[in-house]
Amino acid sequence: MSPRRSVAETRLTRDRIVERGVAAASVDGLEGLTIGQLAADLGMSKAGVLGHFGSKEALQLALLDAAAAAFARIVWRPAELEPPGLPRLRAVCETWIDYLEHERQIFPGGCLFTTAAIEFDARGGPVRDAVARLHKLWRRRLVAEARTAVATGDLPRGTDPEQVAFELVGLFMALNQEIQLFADPNAAQRTRRALHRLLATAEHQQ
Amino acid sequence: MSPRRSVAETRLTRDRIVERGVAAASVDGLEGLTIGQLAADLGMSKAGVLGHFGSKEALQLALLDAAAAAFARIVWRPAELEPPGLPRLRAVCETWIDYLEHERQIFPGGCLFTTAAIEFDARGGPVRDAVARLHKLWRRRLVAEARTAVATGDLPRGTDPEQVAFELVGLFMALNQEIQLFADPNAAQRTRRALHRLLATAEHQQ
DNA sequence: CCTACCGATCGGTAGG
DNA sequence: CCTACCGATCGGTAGG
């Protein structure tokens, strides 16, 4: 006898759960998310949902993983077509802004990584570690591109790459808040203005 | 017969609940906070805690109120000693940074307003409205000081006050994340560097 | 401000 | 992937 559901079907079901779970977590947070509500949204039983992951924590890690893969595809991959340094840094900032502007399609409640960082920054455990790891990874990449931009002379000598990355992240966070809390349609333009100033004329030396 | 507890005693109990509740909400969020855990922390019954407020939503609003009063006292009041415009803007940014650096005393889990904004930005209701109102109030004040600074010539002609306020908020958010998620001791210095550049040499014209 | 209690829901398990 | 169930906890109420 064949199993009641094939491996491929099981995989599809898991994907459905993850897609819906990511959207739900963007609204209620990874901790605020409940398995019962997610199951009801999907027309499944709680046990049916939980069976794919084993525990809520494993589900949270799976949702983070899937969200990070989507973020890499949307924000980082297109920028890899640009040469390293300032061109690539500019490109990733542009895709990042576009992502924050249109994230409602994938994250109806706003950037899951921002939500998760706030939710877990005062705790310990594997989920907090995974969230911090993602933020560090993206920060390191921004720093690396800024460093290359300084080396090639596209950013002024003496520019501190860490400082550039720090300020970029601040702009993205401000943009996310402006969109989610105030629904300000000018926020993206404001962010681009700050961005161009930061990457064109700024001096980052102490 | 006198009542079992005087009005003054009742007030003191309420203050104890609020102080502990603000600290707990900074860790778990205004929604993640539970009345049962708060009551246990205080050595009280759930009904004893809830009786002071009537509902969890009313408790959340009371905690926001108390936190906003503390924020006004710590960040805004000292800056009022400075003349309006750039001096006052600089002063409030300094007190804001100091507050974020030392907030663990009042907010062990990090800035409650940042947490609450993320927690409620995808919802409706009175708590979301109160959170948005606070953020808008502080933003308006930053804009007003920046506008005065432009009028007095302390910031370059053509500087957009809204743009300055937006970028300042981004710096504060980045600092909060840096402290809470990464515990980076250099974060405050980095923020001051960005701040001085923003308020000294930047051109904010389109 | 307490005890005692309400229905609802939580994450998770047993067994099929 | 389901039903049926577990103990724990949720916000809130009654009554004193």
XYZ file of C-alpha atoms (C1' of nucleotides) in Angstrom:
444
model
C 0.000 0.000 0.000
C 1.187 3.509 -0.749
C 1.229 6.027 2.105
C -1.900 8.160 2.421
C 0.078 11.201 1.270
C 3.135 11.201 -0.952
C 6.377 12.876 -0.016
C 5.660 15.604 -2.563
C 2.213 16.261 -1.112
C 3.654 16.420 2.378
C 6.182 18.945 1.161
C 3.478 21.064 -0.454
C 1.484 21.068 2.763
C 4.548 22.120 4.701
C 5.144 24.944 2.250
C 1.556 26.108 2.655
C 1.946 26.155 6.433
C 5.200 28.100 6.220
C 3.868 30.667 3.762
C 0.806 31.340 5.888
C 2.832 31.199 9.072
C 5.294 33.824 7.871
C 2.422 36.146 7.025
C 0.756 35.528 10.393
C 4.024 36.011 12.296
C 4.567 39.350 10.589
C 1.332 40.504 12.197
C 1.424 38.847 15.618
C 5.117 38.101 15.977
C 6.851 34.741 16.119
C 5.816 34.367 19.743
C 2.362 35.906 19.362
C 1.606 33.444 16.589
C -0.455 30.483 17.838
C -0.589 27.048 16.323
C -4.337 26.849 16.836
C -5.014 30.049 14.899
C -2.619 29.078 12.132
C -4.286 25.674 11.852
C -7.726 27.283 11.675
C -6.537 29.662 8.931
C -5.336 26.682 6.937
C -8.377 24.517 7.601
C -6.187 22.005 9.398
C -5.998 20.550 12.865
C -3.410 21.768 15.355
C -1.780 18.357 15.366
C -1.617 18.380 11.581
C 0.318 21.647 11.630
C 2.545 20.748 14.536
C 3.414 17.373 13.063
C 5.515 19.038 10.379
C 7.769 20.744 12.901
C 7.483 19.046 16.285
C 7.298 22.139 18.456
C 6.418 25.796 18.273
C 10.095 26.718 18.530
C 10.949 24.519 15.534
C 8.095 26.160 13.635
C 9.454 29.608 14.533
C 12.895 28.651 13.233
C 11.368 27.281 10.026
C 9.451 30.511 9.466
C 12.601 32.573 10.017
C 14.470 30.375 7.570
C 11.849 30.748 4.868
C 11.588 34.497 5.420
C 15.364 34.872 5.218
C 15.429 32.933 1.957
C 12.773 35.250 0.518
C 14.688 38.308 1.731
C 17.885 37.044 0.113
C 16.067 36.423 -3.149
C 14.300 39.790 -3.206
C 16.922 42.126 -1.766
C 20.399 40.608 -2.135
C 20.271 38.478 -5.280
C 19.414 41.258 -7.771
C 22.236 43.423 -6.376
C 24.782 40.708 -7.092
C 24.554 41.638 -10.754
C 26.269 44.929 -9.896
C 30.017 45.169 -9.384
C 31.205 45.023 -5.748
C 31.558 48.264 -3.825
C 29.435 51.366 -4.245
C 27.371 50.150 -7.225
C 26.362 46.987 -5.402
C 25.805 48.876 -2.152
C 23.515 51.344 -3.905
C 21.684 48.487 -5.612
C 21.039 46.593 -2.409
C 19.803 49.755 -0.704
C 17.378 50.335 -3.562
C 16.047 46.777 -3.466
C 15.832 47.039 0.329
C 13.706 50.158 0.110
C 11.516 48.572 -2.563
C 11.156 45.530 -0.355
C 10.046 47.649 2.636
C 7.615 49.519 0.412
C 6.028 46.373 -0.977
C 6.597 43.892 1.796
C 2.902 43.668 2.607
C 2.588 41.010 -0.050
C 4.896 38.678 1.839
C 4.765 40.294 5.312
C 1.306 41.838 5.753
C 2.224 42.980 9.249
C 5.590 44.465 8.314
C 9.172 43.212 8.189
C 9.323 39.979 10.192
C 12.998 40.447 11.047
C 12.329 43.792 12.695
C 9.400 42.354 14.607
C 11.391 39.287 15.656
C 14.380 41.358 16.764
C 12.177 43.414 19.065
C 10.289 40.365 20.285
C 13.358 38.316 21.218
C 16.005 40.901 22.068
C 15.312 40.563 25.775
C 15.367 36.755 25.779
C 17.699 33.889 25.165
C 17.356 30.723 23.160
C 17.712 29.392 19.621
C 15.194 31.762 18.040
C 16.888 34.827 19.450
C 20.224 33.469 18.259
C 18.870 32.892 14.755
C 17.402 36.400 14.604
C 20.651 37.986 15.757
C 22.633 35.865 13.295
C 20.542 37.097 10.364
C 20.904 40.737 11.361
C 24.641 40.307 11.789
C 24.976 38.580 8.435
C 23.247 41.394 6.555
C 25.163 44.009 8.495
C 28.461 42.342 7.615
C 27.551 42.366 3.947
C 26.731 46.062 4.039
C 30.037 46.734 5.791
C 31.932 44.666 3.224
C 30.469 46.573 0.274
C 31.137 49.906 1.972
C 34.727 48.860 2.647
C 35.214 47.957 -1.004
C 33.698 51.294 -1.994
C 36.268 53.087 0.141
C 39.094 50.986 -1.292
C 38.079 51.815 -4.861
C 37.729 55.485 -4.022
C 33.966 55.548 -4.618
C 33.465 56.625 -1.012
C 35.721 59.287 0.545
C 38.949 58.113 2.117
C 38.551 57.774 5.871
C 34.915 56.721 5.626
C 34.128 54.198 8.364
C 32.319 51.240 6.738
C 30.762 50.188 10.051
C 29.406 53.685 10.478
C 27.859 53.628 7.008
C 26.195 50.280 7.664
C 24.891 51.460 11.041
C 23.300 54.535 9.521
C 21.837 52.564 6.619
C 20.158 50.166 9.013
C 18.738 53.132 10.898
C 17.212 54.465 7.700
C 15.624 51.115 6.910
C 14.185 50.849 10.408
C 12.801 54.383 10.234
C 11.259 53.610 6.848
C 9.657 50.426 8.148
C 8.128 52.294 11.094
C 6.958 55.158 8.885
C 5.150 52.728 6.595
C 3.696 50.439 9.257
C 2.755 52.966 11.928
C 2.001 56.083 9.881
C 1.356 54.712 6.366
C 3.312 57.702 5.063
C 3.546 57.529 1.243
C 6.518 59.936 1.233
C 8.647 57.739 3.473
C 10.437 55.867 0.696
C 11.369 59.103 -1.061
C 12.641 60.508 2.221
C 14.747 57.403 2.719
C 16.215 57.648 -0.785
C 17.135 61.270 -0.168
C 18.963 60.385 3.053
C 20.576 57.454 1.331
C 21.979 59.437 -1.569
C 23.371 62.024 0.794
C 24.908 59.311 2.957
C 26.547 57.504 0.032
C 27.567 60.559 -1.952
C 28.747 63.471 0.102
C 29.176 62.252 3.635
C 32.408 62.129 5.525
C 32.411 59.382 8.083
C 35.659 60.071 9.747
C 35.688 60.684 13.447
C -15.142 52.181 60.287
C -12.374 53.288 57.988
C -11.928 51.404 54.722
C -9.503 48.517 54.808
C -7.070 50.516 52.694
C -6.831 54.288 52.501
C -6.910 56.204 49.252
C -3.197 56.882 49.620
C -2.424 53.199 50.109
C -4.504 52.294 47.095
C -2.584 54.832 45.059
C 0.740 53.410 46.223
C -0.334 49.921 45.242
C -1.375 51.158 41.824
C 1.990 52.853 41.397
C 3.763 49.616 42.314
C 1.735 47.710 39.730
C 2.465 50.301 37.050
C 6.192 50.435 37.756
C 6.530 46.669 37.629
C 4.171 46.456 34.676
C 6.200 48.916 32.610
C 9.341 46.887 33.267
C 7.587 43.627 32.381
C 6.046 45.111 29.222
C 9.465 46.260 28.049
C 10.496 42.606 28.059
C 7.372 40.815 26.837
C 5.506 43.637 25.130
C 2.220 45.240 26.122
C 0.348 42.315 24.603
C 2.793 39.631 25.743
C 2.449 40.854 29.306
C 0.036 38.721 31.316
C -1.917 39.793 34.355
C -1.255 36.500 36.104
C 2.528 36.803 35.770
C 2.466 40.455 36.825
C 0.367 39.565 39.864
C 2.754 36.764 40.808
C 5.737 39.133 40.502
C 4.022 41.517 42.880
C 2.808 38.847 45.309
C -0.775 39.760 44.536
C -3.802 38.014 43.111
C -4.843 38.540 39.524
C -8.085 40.139 40.673
C -6.138 42.483 42.933
C -4.099 43.737 39.995
C -6.979 43.894 37.542
C -9.194 45.748 39.991
C -7.073 48.876 39.610
C -7.645 49.067 35.863
C -10.685 47.000 34.911
C -9.255 45.329 31.834
C -5.963 44.410 30.248
C -6.422 47.140 27.648
C -6.889 49.760 30.360
C -3.753 48.436 32.057
C -1.835 48.715 28.779
C -2.936 52.329 28.369
C -1.950 53.113 31.966
C 1.509 51.601 31.405
C 1.979 53.628 28.216
C 0.930 56.756 30.079
C 3.393 56.211 32.878
C 6.198 55.369 30.484
C 5.508 58.477 28.419
C 5.618 60.611 31.564
C 8.993 59.115 32.469
C 10.276 59.673 28.933
C 9.171 63.310 29.021
C 10.879 63.814 32.362
C 14.141 62.135 31.335
C 14.505 63.202 27.709
C 12.465 66.338 27.043
C 12.418 68.273 30.303
C 16.199 68.803 30.658
C 16.400 70.049 27.068
C 13.841 72.768 27.771
C 16.564 74.651 29.636
C 18.272 75.231 26.279
C 17.111 77.946 23.866
C 14.790 76.782 21.092
C 16.307 75.664 17.812
C 19.607 73.911 17.348
C 20.790 74.083 20.993
C 17.587 72.498 22.229
C 17.585 69.977 19.387
C 21.138 68.955 20.214
C 20.263 68.729 23.906
C 17.258 66.502 23.365
C 19.277 64.225 21.087
C 21.922 63.897 23.782
C 19.382 63.087 26.488
C 17.678 60.670 24.089
C 20.947 58.809 23.497
C 21.672 58.756 27.221
C 18.184 57.413 27.825
C 18.672 54.602 25.308
C 22.031 53.783 26.854
C 20.670 53.602 30.383
C 17.077 52.636 29.815
C 17.539 49.214 31.336
C 16.868 50.746 34.742
C 13.351 51.705 33.730
C 12.899 49.419 30.691
C 14.906 46.238 31.306
C 13.755 44.814 27.969
C 14.445 47.957 25.942
C 12.480 51.034 24.904
C 8.796 50.256 25.475
C 7.662 52.658 22.750
C 9.704 50.875 20.110
C 8.403 47.513 21.282
C 4.814 48.765 21.399
C 5.041 50.356 17.942
C 6.146 47.053 16.436
C 3.606 45.083 18.432
C 0.585 47.185 17.471
C 1.474 48.591 14.069
C -0.525 45.897 12.300
C -3.616 46.272 14.505
C -6.297 48.765 15.360
C -7.701 49.927 18.654
C -7.041 52.397 21.449
C -3.573 51.081 22.351
C -2.330 51.358 18.791
C -3.772 54.863 18.608
C -2.034 55.876 21.836
C 1.300 54.481 20.634
C 1.031 56.286 17.294
C 0.025 59.508 19.043
C 3.138 59.447 21.225
C 5.461 58.813 18.288
C 3.780 61.609 16.333
C 4.060 64.007 19.268
C 7.786 63.469 19.672
C 8.335 63.635 15.943
C 6.490 66.967 15.755
C 8.675 68.377 18.491
C 11.849 67.340 16.693
C 10.532 68.921 13.500
C 9.639 72.135 15.332
C 13.126 72.525 16.806
C 14.742 71.757 13.450
C 12.503 74.339 11.796
C 13.536 76.955 14.335
C 17.175 76.018 13.780
C 16.759 76.690 10.067
C 14.998 79.982 10.732
C 17.804 81.187 13.005
C 20.428 80.095 10.498
C 21.866 77.398 12.783
C 21.013 74.799 10.139
C 21.679 75.464 6.447
C 19.000 77.260 4.472
C 16.888 74.770 2.563
C 17.229 72.085 5.222
C 14.014 70.064 5.410
C 12.996 69.811 9.097
C 10.889 66.712 8.447
C 13.881 65.056 6.842
C 16.080 65.853 9.839
C 13.518 64.424 12.257
C 13.103 61.293 10.147
C 16.824 60.636 10.096
C 17.167 61.326 13.821
C 14.473 58.787 14.611
C 16.290 56.274 12.425
C 19.464 56.807 14.427
C 17.636 56.285 17.703
C 16.032 53.092 16.426
C 19.370 51.780 15.187
C 20.940 52.580 18.548
C 18.182 50.805 20.438
C 18.592 47.693 18.297
C 22.365 47.806 18.592
C 22.131 47.892 22.379
C 19.340 45.361 22.816
C 20.246 42.814 20.165
C 24.032 43.136 19.998
C 24.944 44.787 23.324
C 27.463 46.867 21.371
C 29.232 49.311 23.730
C 30.309 51.493 20.789
C 26.776 52.086 19.596
C 26.189 55.327 21.485
C 29.428 56.816 20.191
C 28.487 55.803 16.666
C 25.130 57.477 17.084
C 26.720 60.690 18.349
C 29.036 60.751 15.373
C 26.138 60.400 12.952
C 24.197 62.980 14.911
C 26.886 65.623 14.815
C 27.342 65.139 11.101
C 23.601 65.347 10.557
C 23.194 68.537 12.587
C 26.384 70.252 11.512
C 27.352 69.754 7.920
C 24.433 68.072 6.201
C 22.400 69.571 3.416
C 18.867 68.332 3.466
C 17.634 69.919 0.325
C 16.135 67.692 -2.333
C -7.399 43.118 47.759
C -8.763 38.210 48.538
C -10.760 33.279 47.140
C -13.116 30.818 43.964
C -14.550 30.281 39.772
C -15.894 30.874 34.442
C -15.241 29.497 29.363
C -11.635 29.746 26.075
C -7.315 28.808 24.449
C -2.470 27.640 24.937
C 1.460 24.055 23.391
C 1.771 19.475 23.102
C 0.789 14.094 23.113
C -1.449 9.434 22.158
C -3.034 6.656 18.931
C -4.607 5.697 14.689
C -3.249 14.485 8.850
C -7.201 13.354 11.941
C -9.867 12.980 16.728
C -9.521 13.153 21.361
C -7.384 14.484 25.039
C -3.753 16.482 28.708
C -2.435 20.137 32.330
C -1.570 24.945 32.388
C -2.756 29.454 31.713
C -5.361 33.155 29.584
C -8.574 37.550 30.654
C -12.196 38.382 33.368
C -16.240 38.026 37.002
C -18.873 37.185 41.463
C -18.968 38.017 45.929
C -17.131 39.318 49.972
